[in-house]
Tab-separated table of C-alpha atoms in Angstrom:
chain	number	residue	atom	x	y	z
A	507	MET	CA	-5.059	67.454	-1.645
A	508	THR	CA	-5.841	64.132	-0.505
A	509	ASN	CA	-5.106	61.642	-3.385
A	510	THR	CA	-7.916	59.202	-2.264
A	511	LEU	CA	-6.472	56.381	-4.809
A	512	ARG	CA	-3.247	56.330	-2.860
A	513	LYS	CA	-4.379	52.847	-1.530
A	514	GLY	CA	-5.494	51.431	-4.662
A	515	VAL	CA	-5.967	47.830	-5.740
A	516	ALA	CA	-4.745	48.979	-9.194
A	517	GLY	CA	-2.032	46.164	-9.531
A	518	LEU	CA	-3.549	43.703	-7.141
A	519	LEU	CA	-3.281	40.837	-9.240
A	520	VAL	CA	-0.016	41.596	-10.214
A	521	ALA	CA	0.921	41.424	-6.792
A	522	LEU	CA	-0.805	38.323	-6.042
A	523	LEU	CA	0.758	36.472	-8.874
A	524	GLY	CA	4.348	37.049	-7.692
A	525	ILE	CA	5.163	39.367	-10.491
A	526	THR	CA	8.026	41.503	-9.398
A	527	MET	CA	10.420	44.471	-10.415
A	528	SER	CA	13.704	43.799	-10.255
A	529	ALA	CA	15.886	45.401	-7.763
A	530	CYS	CA	18.259	48.619	-8.624
A	531	GLY	CA	21.893	48.346	-7.651
A	532	THR	CA	23.163	48.503	-4.364
A	533	SER	CA	24.549	51.754	-2.454
A	534	SER	CA	25.813	52.106	1.067
A	535	ALA	CA	22.428	51.883	2.580
A	536	GLN	CA	22.710	50.052	6.156
A	537	SER	CA	20.658	46.924	6.292
A	538	GLU	CA	19.027	45.493	9.424
A	539	SER	CA	21.563	42.666	9.556
A	540	ASP	CA	24.037	44.979	9.955
A	541	THR	CA	22.436	46.862	12.580
A	542	LYS	CA	21.721	45.899	16.267
A	543	VAL	CA	18.129	45.857	16.809
A	544	GLY	CA	17.039	46.208	20.302
A	545	SER	CA	15.442	43.282	22.885
A	546	ASN	CA	12.913	45.662	24.327
A	547	LEU	CA	11.229	48.916	24.187
A	548	GLU	CA	13.713	50.769	26.321
A	549	GLU	CA	16.567	49.747	24.030
A	550	ILE	CA	14.484	50.034	20.865
A	551	THR	CA	13.891	53.540	21.892
A	552	LYS	CA	17.643	54.646	22.453
A	553	LEU	CA	18.705	52.588	19.287
A	554	ALA	CA	16.089	54.716	17.443
A	555	LYS	CA	17.194	57.861	18.686
A	556	GLN	CA	21.026	57.025	17.644
A	557	GLU	CA	19.426	56.027	13.999
A	558	GLY	CA	17.874	59.264	13.861
A	559	LYS	CA	15.778	59.184	10.732
A	560	LEU	CA	12.763	56.798	9.648
A	561	GLU	CA	11.890	56.278	5.945
A	562	LEU	CA	8.391	55.813	5.340
A	563	ILE	CA	6.448	55.199	1.976
A	564	GLY	CA	2.734	55.678	0.980
A	565	TYR	CA	1.884	58.156	4.181
A	566	PRO	CA	0.149	61.440	2.802
A	567	GLU	CA	-0.010	63.845	5.493
A	568	THR	CA	-3.664	64.728	5.067
A	569	TRP	CA	-4.179	60.869	5.405
A	570	ALA	CA	-5.627	60.173	8.856
A	571	GLY	CA	-3.522	62.783	10.535
A	572	TYR	CA	-0.021	61.685	9.517
A	573	GLY	CA	1.047	65.101	9.215
A	574	ASP	CA	0.510	65.480	12.859
A	575	SER	CA	1.836	62.477	13.767
A	576	PHE	CA	5.157	62.990	12.056
A	577	LYS	CA	5.722	66.227	13.868
A	578	ALA	CA	4.297	64.615	17.261
A	579	PHE	CA	6.734	61.448	16.796
A	580	THR	CA	9.914	63.605	15.982
A	581	LYS	CA	9.124	66.091	18.701
A	582	LYS	CA	9.424	63.187	21.305
A	583	TYR	CA	11.976	60.960	19.736
A	584	GLY	CA	14.277	63.614	17.733
A	585	VAL	CA	14.015	61.263	14.900
A	586	LYS	CA	13.460	62.702	11.426
A	587	ILE	CA	10.846	61.371	8.998
A	588	HIS	CA	11.201	61.420	5.163
A	589	VAL	CA	8.301	59.890	3.475
A	590	SER	CA	8.980	58.123	-0.465
A	591	SER	CA	5.904	58.326	-2.854
A	592	PRO	CA	3.197	59.530	-0.385
A	593	ASP	CA	0.364	59.085	-2.477
A	594	ALA	CA	1.606	55.415	-3.613
A	595	SER	CA	-1.006	52.862	-4.097
A	596	SER	CA	-0.478	49.780	-1.934
A	597	ALA	CA	0.702	47.703	-5.305
A	598	GLU	CA	3.267	50.346	-6.063
A	599	GLU	CA	4.481	50.163	-2.193
A	600	ILE	CA	5.249	46.758	-2.613
A	601	GLN	CA	6.853	47.274	-6.012
A	602	SER	CA	9.033	50.079	-4.501
A	603	ILE	CA	10.248	48.204	-1.521
A	604	GLN	CA	11.528	45.827	-4.228
A	605	THR	CA	12.901	48.594	-6.219
A	606	LEU	CA	14.346	50.429	-3.716
A	607	LYS	CA	15.998	47.426	-1.608
A	608	GLY	CA	19.465	48.614	-1.023
A	609	GLN	CA	19.177	52.417	-2.086
A	610	PRO	CA	19.419	55.466	0.889
A	611	SER	CA	15.641	55.895	0.299
A	612	GLN	CA	14.822	51.813	1.154
A	613	PRO	CA	11.592	52.300	3.001
A	614	ASP	CA	11.842	51.084	7.046
A	615	VAL	CA	7.614	51.032	7.195
A	616	PRO	CA	4.963	50.880	4.404
A	617	ASP	CA	0.760	51.821	5.210
A	618	LEU	CA	-0.492	48.492	3.140
A	619	GLY	CA	-4.236	47.961	2.190
A	620	TYR	CA	-5.261	44.757	4.081
A	621	SER	CA	-5.325	42.839	0.817
A	622	PHE	CA	-1.790	43.592	0.408
A	623	THR	CA	-0.593	41.920	3.259
A	624	ASP	CA	-0.510	38.363	2.164
A	625	PRO	CA	1.330	39.053	-1.024
A	626	ALA	CA	4.080	41.057	1.132
A	627	LYS	CA	4.500	38.410	3.389
A	628	GLN	CA	4.695	36.062	0.528
A	629	LYS	CA	7.363	37.962	-0.957
A	630	ASN	CA	9.296	38.167	2.531
A	631	LEU	CA	9.183	41.879	2.919
A	632	LEU	CA	7.938	41.886	6.418
A	633	SER	CA	9.921	41.622	9.806
A	634	SER	CA	8.473	39.970	12.528
A	635	TYR	CA	7.747	42.384	15.347
A	636	THR	CA	5.285	42.051	18.457
A	637	PRO	CA	4.599	45.894	19.529
A	638	SER	CA	4.207	46.017	23.567
A	639	VAL	CA	0.541	46.624	23.472
A	640	ALA	CA	-0.352	44.090	20.785
A	641	ASN	CA	-2.370	42.012	23.535
A	642	GLU	CA	-4.685	44.831	23.118
A	643	LEU	CA	-5.310	44.405	19.560
A	644	PRO	CA	-8.406	42.880	18.295
A	645	ALA	CA	-7.412	39.631	16.439
A	646	ASN	CA	-8.270	40.383	13.362
A	647	LEU	CA	-5.941	43.863	13.267
A	648	LYS	CA	-2.630	41.932	13.791
A	649	ASP	CA	-1.019	38.803	12.066
A	650	PRO	CA	-0.533	35.581	13.570
A	651	ASP	CA	2.913	35.164	12.622
A	652	GLY	CA	3.776	38.643	13.942
A	653	LYS	CA	4.576	40.119	10.372
A	654	TRP	CA	2.187	43.479	10.708
A	655	VAL	CA	-0.250	45.373	12.907
A	656	GLY	CA	-3.665	47.138	11.406
A	657	ALA	CA	-2.872	50.256	13.732
A	658	TYR	CA	-6.050	51.821	12.559
A	659	TYR	CA	-9.514	51.443	10.597
A	660	GLY	CA	-12.180	53.615	8.476
A	661	VAL	CA	-15.866	53.108	7.625
A	662	LEU	CA	-17.139	53.753	4.416
A	663	SER	CA	-19.294	57.234	4.083
A	664	ILE	CA	-21.116	59.071	1.625
A	665	GLY	CA	-20.525	62.909	1.613
A	666	VAL	CA	-22.997	65.400	0.042
A	667	ASP	CA	-22.835	68.912	-0.939
A	668	GLU	CA	-25.997	69.937	0.637
A	669	SER	CA	-26.079	73.149	-1.056
A	670	LYS	CA	-27.158	70.941	-4.459
A	671	VAL	CA	-28.968	67.486	-3.111
A	672	PRO	CA	-30.042	66.352	0.283
A	673	ALA	CA	-28.049	64.573	2.712
A	674	VAL	CA	-27.989	60.983	2.091
A	675	THR	CA	-28.311	58.178	4.941
A	676	SER	CA	-28.715	54.884	2.971
A	677	TRP	CA	-27.807	53.748	-0.212
A	678	LYS	CA	-31.686	53.377	-0.949
A	679	ASP	CA	-31.667	57.187	-1.201
A	680	LEU	CA	-29.247	57.346	-3.947
A	681	LEU	CA	-32.162	55.851	-6.143
A	682	LYS	CA	-33.940	58.988	-5.940
A	683	PRO	CA	-34.040	61.308	-9.221
A	684	VAL	CA	-32.618	64.027	-7.216
A	685	TYR	CA	-29.292	62.079	-7.420
A	686	LYS	CA	-29.475	61.708	-11.237
A	687	GLY	CA	-25.915	62.658	-12.833
A	688	LYS	CA	-24.498	63.727	-9.231
A	689	ILE	CA	-23.021	60.620	-7.929
A	690	TYR	CA	-19.237	60.002	-8.309
A	691	ILE	CA	-17.606	56.862	-7.339
A	692	GLY	CA	-14.674	56.768	-9.090
A	693	ASN	CA	-12.939	52.895	-10.220
A	694	PRO	CA	-13.105	50.033	-7.891
A	695	ARG	CA	-10.336	48.246	-9.586
A	696	GLU	CA	-7.968	51.140	-8.748
A	697	GLY	CA	-9.072	52.458	-5.497
A	698	ALA	CA	-9.835	50.624	-1.886
A	699	SER	CA	-12.147	53.322	-0.822
A	700	GLN	CA	-13.956	52.757	-4.177
A	701	LEU	CA	-13.902	48.917	-3.602
A	702	ALA	CA	-15.380	49.492	-0.135
A	703	ALA	CA	-18.173	51.312	-1.923
A	704	VAL	CA	-19.179	48.383	-3.740
A	705	ALA	CA	-18.942	46.118	-0.774
A	706	SER	CA	-21.097	48.559	1.102
A	707	ALA	CA	-23.698	48.643	-1.344
A	708	ALA	CA	-23.532	44.616	-1.933
A	709	LEU	CA	-24.430	44.469	1.962
A	710	ALA	CA	-27.169	47.109	1.769
A	711	ASN	CA	-28.698	44.807	-1.218
A	712	GLY	CA	-28.626	41.204	0.204
A	713	GLY	CA	-24.749	40.674	-0.660
A	714	LEU	CA	-22.244	39.243	1.532
A	715	LEU	CA	-18.698	40.037	2.209
A	716	ASP	CA	-17.948	36.757	0.385
A	717	ASN	CA	-20.413	37.762	-2.580
A	718	ILE	CA	-20.350	41.472	-3.282
A	719	GLN	CA	-22.176	41.204	-6.891
A	720	PRO	CA	-24.973	42.789	-5.317
A	721	GLY	CA	-23.044	45.943	-5.340
A	722	ILE	CA	-21.827	45.989	-8.715
A	723	ASP	CA	-25.485	45.368	-10.125
A	724	PHE	CA	-26.537	48.381	-7.764
A	725	PHE	CA	-23.854	50.707	-9.494
A	726	SER	CA	-24.498	49.049	-12.781
A	727	LYS	CA	-28.191	50.573	-12.350
A	728	LEU	CA	-27.202	53.433	-11.352
A	729	ALA	CA	-25.099	53.697	-14.509
A	730	LYS	CA	-27.585	52.629	-17.179
A	731	ASP	CA	-30.114	55.267	-15.600
A	732	GLY	CA	-27.777	57.617	-15.781
A	733	TYR	CA	-27.109	58.357	-12.136
A	734	LEU	CA	-22.987	58.638	-12.281
A	735	ALA	CA	-21.052	61.225	-12.701
A	736	LYS	CA	-17.061	61.204	-14.114
A	737	ALA	CA	-14.687	63.497	-12.094
A	738	SER	CA	-11.021	63.044	-11.084
A	739	GLY	CA	-10.963	62.490	-7.364
A	740	THR	CA	-13.197	63.065	-4.510
A	741	ALA	CA	-12.227	66.777	-3.469
A	742	GLU	CA	-12.202	67.618	-6.797
A	743	ALA	CA	-15.679	66.276	-8.132
A	744	LEU	CA	-17.106	68.437	-5.269
A	745	THR	CA	-15.336	71.932	-5.655
A	746	THR	CA	-15.673	71.807	-9.445
A	747	GLY	CA	-19.322	70.684	-9.301
A	748	GLN	CA	-19.147	67.794	-11.403
A	749	ALA	CA	-20.758	65.739	-8.586
A	750	ALA	CA	-23.028	66.534	-5.452
A	751	VAL	CA	-22.506	62.806	-3.993
A	752	VAL	CA	-19.223	61.365	-2.973
A	753	LEU	CA	-18.018	58.164	-1.625
A	754	ASP	CA	-14.914	57.633	0.504
A	755	TRP	CA	-13.403	56.590	3.944
A	756	ASN	CA	-14.758	58.818	6.890
A	757	TYR	CA	-11.188	60.051	7.984
A	758	ASN	CA	-10.597	61.281	4.393
A	759	PHE	CA	-13.520	63.562	4.452
A	760	ASN	CA	-11.684	65.263	7.530
A	761	GLY	CA	-8.669	65.694	5.213
A	762	ILE	CA	-10.785	67.394	2.568
A	763	ARG	CA	-13.252	69.508	4.694
A	764	ASP	CA	-11.425	73.030	4.750
A	765	GLU	CA	-10.517	72.759	1.220
A	766	VAL	CA	-14.079	72.075	-0.297
A	767	GLU	CA	-15.858	74.310	2.131
A	768	LYS	CA	-13.607	77.195	0.883
A	769	ALA	CA	-14.889	76.475	-2.199
A	770	GLY	CA	-18.639	76.777	-0.953
A	771	VAL	CA	-19.374	73.313	-0.829
A	772	LYS	CA	-21.865	72.428	2.053
A	773	LEU	CA	-20.588	68.981	3.107
A	774	THR	CA	-22.607	66.249	5.109
A	775	VAL	CA	-21.087	62.779	5.620
A	776	ASN	CA	-23.140	59.984	6.996
A	777	VAL	CA	-22.438	56.235	7.360
A	778	PRO	CA	-25.037	54.344	5.398
A	779	THR	CA	-27.434	52.856	7.596
A	780	ASP	CA	-27.810	49.758	5.548
A	781	GLY	CA	-24.455	48.764	4.507
A	782	VAL	CA	-21.611	49.738	7.472
A	783	PHE	CA	-18.479	48.366	6.050
A	784	GLY	CA	-14.914	48.865	7.297
A	785	ASN	CA	-11.345	48.458	6.440
A	786	TYR	CA	-7.945	48.435	7.842
A	787	TYR	CA	-4.378	49.457	6.844
A	788	ALA	CA	-1.453	47.451	8.391
A	789	GLN	CA	2.154	48.518	9.369
A	790	SER	CA	5.235	46.589	9.478
A	791	ALA	CA	9.031	46.755	10.070
A	792	LEU	CA	10.479	45.495	6.723
A	793	VAL	CA	13.036	43.104	5.860
A	794	ASP	CA	16.611	44.885	5.912
A	795	ALA	CA	15.319	48.016	7.270
A	796	PRO	CA	17.788	50.816	7.072
A	797	HIS	CA	16.587	51.937	10.454
A	798	PRO	CA	15.199	48.990	12.122
A	799	ASN	CA	14.738	50.443	15.614
A	800	ALA	CA	13.229	53.577	14.408
A	801	ALA	CA	11.149	51.185	12.198
A	802	ARG	CA	10.114	49.690	15.516
A	803	LEU	CA	9.374	52.476	17.405
A	804	TRP	CA	7.241	53.929	14.909
A	805	LEU	CA	4.878	50.784	15.330
A	806	GLU	CA	4.904	51.383	18.713
A	807	TRP	CA	4.008	55.327	18.460
A	808	LEU	CA	0.935	54.823	16.316
A	809	LEU	CA	-0.423	52.074	18.601
A	810	SER	CA	0.212	54.386	21.670
A	811	ASP	CA	-1.947	56.559	23.121
A	812	ASP	CA	-0.447	59.670	21.840
A	813	GLY	CA	-0.416	58.190	18.238
A	814	ALA	CA	-4.087	56.795	18.616
A	815	ASN	CA	-5.346	59.802	19.862
A	816	ILE	CA	-3.934	62.004	16.690
A	817	TYR	CA	-5.526	58.830	14.422
A	818	ALA	CA	-8.900	59.281	16.199
A	819	GLU	CA	-8.948	63.218	16.129
A	820	HIS	CA	-8.603	63.048	12.561
A	821	GLY	CA	-11.602	60.273	12.026
A	822	ALA	CA	-9.240	57.361	11.886
A	823	ILE	CA	-10.376	54.684	14.189
A	824	PRO	CA	-7.471	53.221	16.348
A	825	ALA	CA	-7.110	49.596	16.572
A	826	ARG	CA	-6.962	49.706	20.600
A	827	PHE	CA	-10.124	52.198	20.603
A	828	GLN	CA	-12.075	49.386	22.823
A	829	GLU	CA	-9.363	49.099	25.074
A	830	MET	CA	-8.638	52.947	25.246
A	831	LYS	CA	-12.516	53.534	25.886
A	832	LYS	CA	-12.082	51.244	28.906
A	833	ALA	CA	-9.093	52.890	30.412
A	834	GLY	CA	-10.334	56.554	29.758
A	835	THR	CA	-7.238	57.192	27.476
A	836	LEU	CA	-9.184	58.595	24.338
A	837	THR	CA	-9.121	62.359	24.623
A	838	LYS	CA	-12.240	64.538	24.124
A	839	GLU	CA	-11.005	65.526	21.008
A	840	ALA	CA	-10.450	62.066	19.857
A	841	GLU	CA	-13.832	60.559	20.602
A	842	ALA	CA	-15.572	63.642	19.069
A	843	GLY	CA	-13.536	62.772	15.823
A	844	LEU	CA	-15.039	59.187	15.481
A	845	PRO	CA	-18.218	57.654	14.283
A	846	ASP	CA	-20.696	56.889	17.304
A	847	ALA	CA	-20.552	53.822	19.432
A	848	ASP	CA	-23.331	52.068	17.341
A	849	THR	CA	-21.761	52.737	13.884
A	850	LEU	CA	-18.329	51.183	15.482
A	851	LYS	CA	-20.026	48.044	16.729
A	852	ARG	CA	-21.815	47.292	13.402
A	853	ILE	CA	-18.769	47.790	10.799
A	854	SER	CA	-18.424	44.403	8.888
A	855	PHE	CA	-14.601	43.726	8.201
A	856	PRO	CA	-13.794	41.397	5.329
A	857	ASN	CA	-10.895	38.842	6.141
A	858	ILE	CA	-7.729	38.298	3.904
A	859	GLU	CA	-9.832	35.670	1.647
A	860	GLN	CA	-12.804	37.738	1.049
A	861	GLY	CA	-11.207	40.728	0.141
A	862	ASN	CA	-9.183	38.827	-2.435
A	863	LYS	CA	-12.401	37.457	-3.949
A	864	MET	CA	-13.972	41.428	-3.682
A	865	SER	CA	-10.893	42.722	-5.608
A	866	GLN	CA	-10.873	39.590	-8.051
A	867	LEU	CA	-14.854	40.256	-9.053
A	868	VAL	CA	-14.461	43.652	-9.426
A	869	VAL	CA	-11.698	43.510	-11.932
A	870	LYS	CA	-13.663	40.585	-13.585
A	871	ASN	CA	-16.916	42.777	-13.815
A	872	TRP	CA	-16.481	46.368	-13.336
A	873	GLY	CA	-15.709	47.210	-16.858
A	874	SER	CA	-18.681	45.458	-18.685
A	875	GLN	CA	-21.491	45.869	-16.441
A	876	VAL	CA	-20.673	49.174	-14.874
A	877	ALA	CA	-17.739	51.254	-16.722
A	878	ASN	CA	-19.369	50.815	-20.344
A	879	PHE	CA	-22.284	52.319	-19.362
A	880	GLU	CA	-20.917	55.433	-17.450
């Protein structure tokens, strides 16, 4: 079951303020400083195969096709993958990286929401590494200091059980009486997709990436008028009938489609035409990674044609999408899994500062203006 709170903003302020968990004791885990790191891709590949293992954190198999990527990576390179805390939020990933330092399960690579890249850099958790195809990445999907790359991104979408309510194509649709008591958003103080829903609604109602208060106002109106439903997660909301409208990343709907349709849900998913909002997730070889070459090879894999096509087949938009489109290296299956070209062109991305402002505003106002009326 896909945990759509995995990449949450829970604990964001703690992370931003630099409050850390103390590390546990040491063990015999090998650190990057004790291991030779290849100077080019050929050498990195050879040394990664010798390391034979990759330790990831925060990578659910149902998220963005990662289950298929694990299998393909291991088949190609013979490097086994283990995932610690697959459903960890980004804040929990950062805490675990510090806590597990020196332990056998110390992570090599995380998958962090964009708002957490700066806190991770400030804590000196990220190594510098420039992948071989970095020049093909958009500027906003790579760190200027080479500390991280954003291998993929998604677009906020609205899923509907059409057996109960009409499909939704805009935020204005949700103000119709037919949706009363049937809309599930969850808590944007804890989930990145929920935060994205507020940002998308803000763009549709006169807001800006610098000010998503109109999105909070929109959900405040829905809450006060009895439109919001309570549930424990996106898939659960649909399969139990607790809600008929849910909000999530486009690729997460791909991950739950089989599950909800087996339960009789007629799932229809659309990107709202009046608020196209996107977000990326960042990957980095961590400082003192026990398998530093495997970590770098994983970044290369995610950005490669093979890794990018797996992302796309599962609905996640690969960072090299435009370059692959020009080169004709996207498979037909991959192109079929992505939003249409017009939607991709219209995606609005927040920068780090804007993302931090969004999180802080929601933490400040959501409880009094929305949650108290649900």
